[in-house]
Short mmCIF file of C-alpha atoms and ligand atoms in Angstrom, two decimals:
data_model
loop_
_atom_site.label_atom_id
_atom_site.label_comp_id
_atom_site.label_asym_id
_atom_site.label_seq_id
_atom_site.Cartn_x
_atom_site.Cartn_y
_atom_site.Cartn_z
CA MET A 143 -109.72 36.16 83.91
CA ASP A 144 -108.02 34.24 81.10
CA ARG A 145 -105.23 36.51 79.94
CA THR A 146 -103.78 34.08 77.41
CA ILE A 147 -103.48 35.58 73.96
CA GLN A 148 -103.59 32.95 71.21
CA LEU A 149 -101.78 33.13 67.88
CA SER A 150 -104.30 34.08 65.24
CA ASP A 151 -104.83 35.78 61.92
CA LYS A 152 -104.92 39.15 63.63
CA PRO A 153 -103.93 42.18 61.56
CA LYS A 154 -100.22 42.89 61.37
CA LEU A 155 -98.71 45.89 63.07
CA ILE A 156 -98.35 48.56 60.40
CA ASP A 157 -97.79 52.16 61.43
CA GLN A 158 -99.33 55.35 60.05
CA PHE A 159 -96.46 55.62 57.53
CA GLY A 160 -96.89 52.06 56.25
CA ARG A 161 -93.89 50.63 58.11
CA HIS A 162 -94.28 47.00 59.19
CA ILE A 163 -93.37 46.52 62.84
CA THR A 164 -91.78 43.11 63.22
CA TYR A 165 -89.25 43.78 65.98
CA LEU A 166 -89.86 44.28 69.70
CA ARG A 167 -87.14 45.46 72.04
CA LEU A 168 -88.06 44.68 75.60
CA SER A 169 -86.32 46.34 78.53
CA VAL A 170 -86.86 43.77 81.29
CA THR A 171 -85.34 45.95 84.01
CA ASP A 172 -83.96 49.48 84.31
CA ARG A 173 -81.38 48.25 86.84
CA CYS A 174 -77.79 47.51 86.01
CA ASP A 175 -74.57 46.43 87.68
CA LEU A 176 -72.63 49.09 85.72
CA ARG A 177 -73.15 52.84 85.48
CA CYS A 178 -71.96 53.84 81.99
CA VAL A 179 -71.43 57.59 81.88
CA TYR A 180 -73.39 58.07 78.63
CA CYS A 181 -76.32 55.93 79.81
CA MET A 182 -77.23 56.80 83.40
CA LYS A 183 -76.43 58.96 86.39
CA ALA A 184 -73.94 57.80 89.04
CA ARG A 185 -76.89 57.42 91.43
CA PRO A 186 -79.86 56.54 89.24
CA ASP A 187 -83.45 56.65 90.50
CA PHE A 188 -84.46 53.10 89.67
CA LEU A 189 -88.13 52.20 89.35
CA PRO A 190 -89.74 50.68 92.44
CA LYS A 191 -89.88 46.91 91.93
CA SER A 192 -93.61 47.03 92.72
CA GLU A 193 -94.22 48.82 89.39
CA LEU A 194 -92.69 46.10 87.26
CA LEU A 195 -94.74 43.74 85.17
CA THR A 196 -94.30 40.13 86.25
CA LEU A 197 -92.41 37.75 84.00
CA GLU A 198 -95.73 36.06 83.25
CA GLU A 199 -97.29 39.37 82.16
CA LEU A 200 -94.26 40.12 79.98
CA THR A 201 -94.66 36.71 78.33
CA VAL A 202 -98.34 37.33 77.64
CA LEU A 203 -97.57 40.73 76.13
CA CYS A 204 -94.81 39.24 73.98
CA ASP A 205 -97.38 36.72 72.73
CA ALA A 206 -99.70 39.60 71.84
CA PHE A 207 -96.93 41.15 69.74
CA ILE A 208 -96.11 37.82 68.10
CA ALA A 209 -99.79 37.35 67.23
CA ARG A 210 -99.64 40.73 65.47
CA GLY A 211 -96.59 39.89 63.37
CA VAL A 212 -93.54 40.48 65.55
CA GLU A 213 -90.84 38.03 64.46
CA LYS A 214 -87.88 39.15 66.50
CA ILE A 215 -87.64 40.01 70.20
CA ARG A 216 -84.54 41.45 71.83
CA LEU A 217 -84.27 41.52 75.61
CA THR A 218 -82.39 44.51 76.88
CA GLY A 219 -82.42 46.89 79.82
CA GLY A 220 -80.73 48.04 82.06
CA GLU A 221 -78.84 44.83 82.25
CA PRO A 222 -81.30 42.07 81.35
CA LEU A 223 -79.33 39.36 83.13
CA VAL A 224 -79.59 41.05 86.54
CA ARG A 225 -83.38 40.67 86.63
CA LYS A 226 -84.35 37.94 89.08
CA ASP A 227 -85.44 34.69 87.41
CA ILE A 228 -84.90 36.15 83.92
CA LEU A 229 -84.10 32.65 82.64
CA THR A 230 -87.79 31.77 83.11
CA LEU A 231 -88.83 34.46 80.61
CA ILE A 232 -86.01 33.54 78.23
CA GLU A 233 -86.91 29.85 78.31
CA ASN A 234 -90.61 30.57 77.82
CA LEU A 235 -89.95 32.85 74.85
CA GLY A 236 -87.25 30.53 73.51
CA ALA A 237 -89.84 27.74 73.36
CA ARG A 238 -91.80 29.88 70.87
CA ILE A 239 -88.95 30.11 68.34
CA GLY A 240 -89.66 28.16 65.18
CA LYS A 241 -93.39 27.92 65.87
CA PRO A 242 -95.49 30.19 63.61
CA GLY A 243 -94.53 33.70 64.61
CA LEU A 244 -91.27 34.18 66.46
CA LYS A 245 -88.12 33.69 64.39
CA GLU A 246 -85.49 35.03 66.73
CA LEU A 247 -84.91 35.84 70.38
CA CYS A 248 -81.74 37.74 71.19
CA LEU A 249 -80.16 39.74 73.96
CA THR A 250 -78.14 42.90 74.47
CA THR A 251 -75.89 42.62 77.50
CA ASN A 252 -72.81 44.05 79.18
CA ALA A 253 -71.61 40.42 79.51
CA THR A 254 -70.80 40.52 83.23
CA GLN A 255 -73.26 37.70 84.00
CA LEU A 256 -72.45 35.55 80.98
CA PRO A 257 -70.05 33.15 82.74
CA LYS A 258 -73.11 32.18 84.82
CA TYR A 259 -75.71 32.19 82.04
CA ALA A 260 -74.13 31.57 78.60
CA ASP A 261 -74.78 27.82 78.44
CA ARG A 262 -78.38 28.20 79.57
CA LEU A 263 -79.01 31.02 77.08
CA ALA A 264 -77.78 28.79 74.27
CA ALA A 265 -79.93 25.91 75.52
CA ALA A 266 -82.96 28.23 75.57
CA GLY A 267 -82.58 28.96 71.86
CA ILE A 268 -80.63 32.21 71.87
CA ARG A 269 -78.10 32.26 69.04
CA ARG A 270 -76.87 35.86 68.93
CA LEU A 271 -75.82 38.35 71.57
CA ASN A 272 -74.92 42.01 71.29
CA VAL A 273 -72.27 42.77 73.88
CA SER A 274 -71.46 46.34 74.83
CA LEU A 275 -67.74 46.99 75.11
CA ASP A 276 -66.35 50.47 74.47
CA THR A 277 -62.66 50.01 75.21
CA LEU A 278 -59.95 47.44 75.93
CA ASP A 279 -58.15 49.73 78.35
CA PRO A 280 -59.00 48.61 81.93
CA ASP A 281 -58.69 52.16 83.31
CA ILE A 282 -60.86 53.75 80.64
CA PHE A 283 -63.35 50.86 81.04
CA SER A 284 -63.53 51.53 84.76
CA GLN A 285 -63.96 55.27 84.15
CA LEU A 286 -66.65 54.78 81.48
CA THR A 287 -68.64 52.24 83.48
CA ARG A 288 -67.96 53.97 86.82
CA GLY A 289 -66.17 51.08 88.47
CA GLY A 290 -66.68 48.13 86.12
CA LYS A 291 -63.95 45.55 85.60
CA LEU A 292 -62.89 44.91 82.02
CA ARG A 293 -61.84 41.33 82.87
CA GLN A 294 -65.39 40.45 83.90
CA THR A 295 -66.79 41.54 80.53
CA LEU A 296 -64.01 39.76 78.60
CA ASP A 297 -64.67 36.58 80.60
CA GLY A 298 -68.34 36.89 79.72
CA ILE A 299 -67.56 37.21 76.02
CA GLU A 300 -65.33 34.14 76.21
CA ALA A 301 -68.06 32.17 77.98
CA ALA A 302 -70.58 33.14 75.30
CA THR A 303 -68.26 32.11 72.49
CA ALA A 304 -67.51 28.81 74.24
CA ALA A 305 -71.28 28.20 74.49
CA GLY A 306 -71.57 28.61 70.72
CA LEU A 307 -73.26 32.02 70.83
CA HIS A 308 -72.52 34.50 68.05
CA VAL A 309 -71.25 37.71 69.65
CA LYS A 310 -71.45 41.15 68.07
CA ILE A 311 -69.63 43.91 69.91
CA ASN A 312 -71.32 47.31 70.22
CA ALA A 313 -69.20 50.33 71.09
CA VAL A 314 -70.44 53.86 71.66
CA ALA A 315 -67.99 56.26 70.00
CA LEU A 316 -67.08 59.03 72.41
CA ASN A 317 -65.01 62.06 71.53
CA ASP A 318 -63.82 62.61 75.08
CA THR A 319 -62.70 59.06 75.96
CA ASN A 320 -62.48 56.07 73.61
CA GLY A 321 -62.41 57.82 70.21
CA ALA A 322 -58.67 57.46 69.64
CA HIS A 323 -58.71 53.78 70.66
CA LEU A 324 -61.49 52.59 68.34
CA PRO A 325 -59.12 51.09 65.72
CA ASP A 326 -57.55 48.86 68.42
CA LEU A 327 -60.99 47.73 69.55
CA ILE A 328 -62.04 46.95 65.97
CA ALA A 329 -58.83 45.02 65.29
CA TRP A 330 -59.28 43.04 68.52
CA ALA A 331 -62.95 42.21 67.78
CA HIS A 332 -62.13 41.03 64.27
CA GLY A 333 -59.16 39.03 65.59
CA GLN A 334 -61.59 37.24 67.94
CA GLY A 335 -64.02 36.57 65.09
CA HIS A 336 -66.65 39.09 66.28
CA ASP A 337 -68.53 41.64 64.20
CA ILE A 338 -68.44 45.09 65.74
CA SER A 339 -70.74 48.10 65.39
CA LEU A 340 -69.93 51.65 66.39
CA ILE A 341 -72.77 53.81 67.72
CA GLU A 342 -73.14 57.58 67.84
CA VAL A 343 -74.02 58.78 71.32
CA MET A 344 -77.67 59.87 71.56
CA PRO A 345 -79.04 62.63 73.80
CA VAL A 346 -81.36 60.31 75.69
CA GLY A 347 -81.91 60.91 79.40
CA GLU A 348 -81.18 63.85 81.65
CA ILE A 349 -78.03 62.42 83.18
CA GLY A 350 -76.00 65.57 83.67
CA VAL A 351 -73.46 65.06 80.90
CA ASN A 352 -72.36 67.35 78.12
CA ARG A 353 -73.51 65.50 75.01
CA ALA A 354 -71.73 67.96 72.72
CA SER A 355 -68.34 67.04 74.22
CA GLN A 356 -69.18 63.30 74.18
CA PHE A 357 -70.41 63.29 70.59
CA LEU A 358 -68.16 61.88 67.90
CA SER A 359 -69.47 61.81 64.35
CA LEU A 360 -69.14 58.40 62.72
CA LEU A 361 -68.58 60.20 59.41
CA ASP A 362 -65.32 61.48 60.95
CA VAL A 363 -64.51 58.08 62.46
CA ARG A 364 -64.98 56.42 59.09
CA LYS A 365 -62.70 58.99 57.39
CA ALA A 366 -59.99 58.36 60.01
CA LEU A 367 -60.32 54.57 59.64
CA GLU A 368 -59.95 54.93 55.87
CA THR A 369 -56.49 56.41 56.30
CA ARG A 370 -55.48 53.10 57.90
CA TRP A 371 -57.67 50.42 56.31
CA THR A 372 -59.67 49.73 53.16
CA LEU A 373 -63.40 49.70 53.94
CA ALA A 374 -65.63 47.99 51.37
CA ASP A 375 -69.36 48.75 51.64
CA LEU A 376 -71.49 45.65 52.16
CA PRO A 377 -75.13 45.25 51.11
CA ASP A 378 -75.81 43.28 54.36
CA ASP A 379 -79.09 44.13 56.00
CA THR A 380 -79.49 42.58 59.44
CA GLY A 381 -82.87 44.24 59.95
CA GLY A 382 -81.37 47.07 61.96
CA PRO A 383 -79.83 50.49 61.53
CA SER A 384 -76.21 49.27 61.08
CA ARG A 385 -74.60 50.05 57.74
CA TYR A 386 -71.84 47.49 57.23
CA VAL A 387 -68.41 47.51 55.65
CA ARG A 388 -65.77 44.79 55.34
CA VAL A 389 -62.38 45.85 56.66
CA GLN A 390 -60.16 44.30 53.99
CA GLU A 391 -57.06 44.09 56.20
CA THR A 392 -58.78 42.32 59.14
CA GLY A 393 -61.39 40.45 57.10
CA GLY A 394 -64.02 41.44 59.70
CA ARG A 395 -67.35 43.20 59.46
CA LEU A 396 -67.79 46.69 60.89
CA GLY A 397 -71.14 48.42 61.34
CA PHE A 398 -71.92 52.11 61.69
CA ILE A 399 -75.05 53.08 63.63
CA SER A 400 -75.38 56.79 62.92
CA PRO A 401 -78.65 58.19 64.27
CA LEU A 402 -77.27 61.73 64.14
CA THR A 403 -75.29 61.83 60.89
CA GLY A 404 -77.22 59.23 58.87
CA ASN A 405 -80.89 59.12 59.83
CA PHE A 406 -82.32 55.64 59.24
CA CYS A 407 -85.88 56.19 60.52
CA ALA A 408 -87.52 55.62 57.12
CA GLY A 409 -86.89 51.88 57.49
CA CYS A 410 -87.85 51.64 61.17
CA ASN A 411 -89.36 48.25 62.01
CA ARG A 412 -89.38 48.36 65.81
CA VAL A 413 -91.08 49.43 69.01
CA ARG A 414 -89.78 49.34 72.58
CA MET A 415 -91.51 48.16 75.72
CA THR A 416 -90.32 48.98 79.23
CA CYS A 417 -90.46 46.65 82.23
CA THR A 418 -93.53 48.56 83.44
CA GLY A 419 -95.38 48.04 80.17
CA GLU A 420 -94.92 51.47 78.62
CA LEU A 421 -94.69 51.06 74.87
CA PHE A 422 -92.49 53.65 73.19
CA MET A 423 -92.82 53.90 69.45
CA CYS A 424 -89.55 55.81 69.04
CA LEU A 425 -86.35 55.89 71.13
CA GLY A 426 -86.03 59.58 70.37
CA GLN A 427 -89.59 60.73 71.15
CA ASN A 428 -91.75 60.84 74.27
CA GLY A 429 -95.09 59.40 73.15
CA SER A 430 -96.07 56.10 74.75
CA VAL A 431 -99.00 53.72 75.19
CA ASP A 432 -99.74 52.02 78.53
CA LEU A 433 -99.80 48.25 78.05
CA ARG A 434 -99.78 47.57 81.80
CA ALA A 435 -103.18 49.16 82.19
CA ALA A 436 -104.38 47.36 79.08
CA ILE A 437 -103.32 43.91 80.25
CA ARG A 438 -104.33 44.37 83.90
CA ASP A 439 -107.65 46.15 83.45
CA GLY A 440 -108.80 45.11 80.00
CA GLY A 441 -107.25 41.83 78.84
CA PRO A 442 -106.34 40.69 75.32
CA ASP A 443 -108.77 42.95 73.40
CA ALA A 444 -107.59 46.01 75.29
CA VAL A 445 -103.98 45.10 74.49
CA ASP A 446 -104.86 44.85 70.80
CA ARG A 447 -106.61 48.22 70.89
CA ALA A 448 -103.58 49.74 72.60
CA LEU A 449 -101.32 48.30 69.89
CA ASP A 450 -103.57 49.84 67.23
CA ARG A 451 -103.29 53.21 69.00
CA ALA A 452 -99.53 52.79 69.07
CA MET A 453 -99.41 52.21 65.32
CA ALA A 454 -101.52 55.31 64.69
CA THR A 455 -99.12 57.47 66.68
CA LYS A 456 -95.66 56.09 65.85
CA PRO A 457 -93.74 59.20 64.79
CA LEU A 458 -91.92 59.51 61.49
CA GLN A 459 -88.52 60.03 63.08
CA HIS A 460 -86.52 61.20 66.05
CA ASP A 461 -85.17 64.74 66.27
CA PHE A 462 -81.96 64.21 68.24
CA ASP A 463 -79.79 67.28 68.64
CA VAL A 464 -76.35 67.22 70.27
CA SER A 465 -75.26 70.72 69.29
CA PRO A 466 -73.83 72.85 72.11
CA GLY A 467 -76.64 74.27 74.24
CA ALA A 468 -79.26 71.79 73.00
CA THR A 469 -81.36 70.19 75.71
CA SER A 470 -82.50 66.59 75.55
CA THR A 471 -86.06 66.16 74.31
CA VAL A 472 -86.13 62.66 75.80
CA THR A 473 -85.83 62.82 79.57
CA ARG A 474 -86.21 59.10 80.38
CA ASP A 475 -82.92 57.19 80.72
CA MET A 476 -81.71 54.86 77.99
CA ALA A 477 -81.84 51.98 80.47
CA ARG A 478 -85.57 52.48 80.95
CA THR A 479 -86.45 52.22 77.26
CA GLY A 480 -83.63 49.82 76.41
CA GLY A 481 -80.85 50.99 74.10
N1 SAM B 129 -76.86 46.73 79.68
C1 SAM B 129 -76.91 46.22 78.35
C2 SAM B 129 -75.73 46.71 77.55
O1 SAM B 129 -75.05 47.63 77.97
O2 SAM B 129 -75.52 46.13 76.49
C3 SAM B 129 -78.20 46.54 77.63
C4 SAM B 129 -78.79 47.89 77.80
S1 SAM B 129 -77.85 49.24 77.14
C5 SAM B 129 -78.89 50.61 77.49
C6 SAM B 129 -78.04 48.96 75.41
C7 SAM B 129 -77.11 49.71 74.50
O3 SAM B 129 -77.38 51.09 74.58
C8 SAM B 129 -75.63 49.54 74.82
O4 SAM B 129 -74.94 49.13 73.65
C9 SAM B 129 -75.20 50.92 75.22
O5 SAM B 129 -73.88 51.18 74.87
C10 SAM B 129 -76.17 51.79 74.46
N2 SAM B 129 -76.35 53.12 74.99
C11 SAM B 129 -76.65 53.50 76.24
N3 SAM B 129 -76.79 54.85 76.33
C12 SAM B 129 -76.55 55.34 75.09
C13 SAM B 129 -76.55 56.64 74.52
N4 SAM B 129 -76.81 57.72 75.25
N5 SAM B 129 -76.29 56.77 73.20
C14 SAM B 129 -76.04 55.67 72.43
N6 SAM B 129 -76.03 54.42 72.91
C15 SAM B 129 -76.28 54.24 74.23
FE1 SF4 B 130 -75.78 49.34 82.21
FE2 SF4 B 130 -75.85 48.89 79.61
FE3 SF4 B 130 -76.46 51.34 80.57
FE4 SF4 B 130 -73.96 50.47 80.69
S1 SF4 B 130 -75.13 50.86 78.83
S2 SF4 B 130 -75.13 51.42 82.38
S3 SF4 B 130 -74.19 48.32 80.99
S4 SF4 B 130 -77.60 49.51 80.91
#
């Protein structure tokens, strides 16, 4: 069966609320070499490898999204760079940039594999990376990642910069660990020439943590930062949920991703596909559409019909709740859907 999906004048992906879906986040693996305490359990139950879509199937599905108007694809995970032969997918998708359809391919990574991959990512057409780094304290880093080595991530960031990749740092703001050190992290990132975004922790996954004690409101973080620095609101829209300010004293850009205290769902432009082909229309809801069945049993038309179903069911917004006693409505781990 010919499973190739050609670019065409197919209808764009527009959801039931009229939002244009132009951004696909693809979790290529749920596995990771770190075990961040807010993301997964110490001993996660990873998916059996036999359930994964092949890299070829992922490419064909990405083409189906591009044919329906997706312009930006972000590879995430788990840790995308620990998936075997991931460069093959990246090079195949990179070859589509600039042709009608795909405008940007980017990656979210913990940076541990970047010394090995940075040059090849740049050669494949990747220009921007989001790198997750929550602290510059080696002990807190080890505690937060359950055994990770800060030096490895810093080396990865240096390798990416040397390869000409633009690095944005992402840091989850946590009341019980890194909260007090965020100004140092921001000052360091800006000193290195990196943008940085802070993220409110989301109650995604049943990973046995107390979200209420982890949660730190970015409204409070911003107030605290304003006692030290002058923050000037920026109109910058990078197509995502970050609201940006310029820190006058450092000259750098700081983003706030506030799913709990500043809902941004009205402008949602994205969907998320797992490495097994489940398509989630919202990070904070459970509904999904099975693209693995569509591609394996039905082919291109079945994939298109599944995408239409997805658009008809994409919810208006998440309903995250981190108040004491609240239970997570989303039981799948962040690494499965891709953060
Ligand atoms: N391993 C890669 C990394 O860490 O960048 C990519 C996958 S990770 C799941 C993607 C992003 O999700 C990271 O920035 C991570 O900090 C964030 N993340 C994970 N769990 C989260 C949670 N419960 N709330 C908010 N952000 C979370
Ligand atoms: Fe791994 Fe990223 Fe999750 Fe940390 S946040 S455990 S690096 S997938």
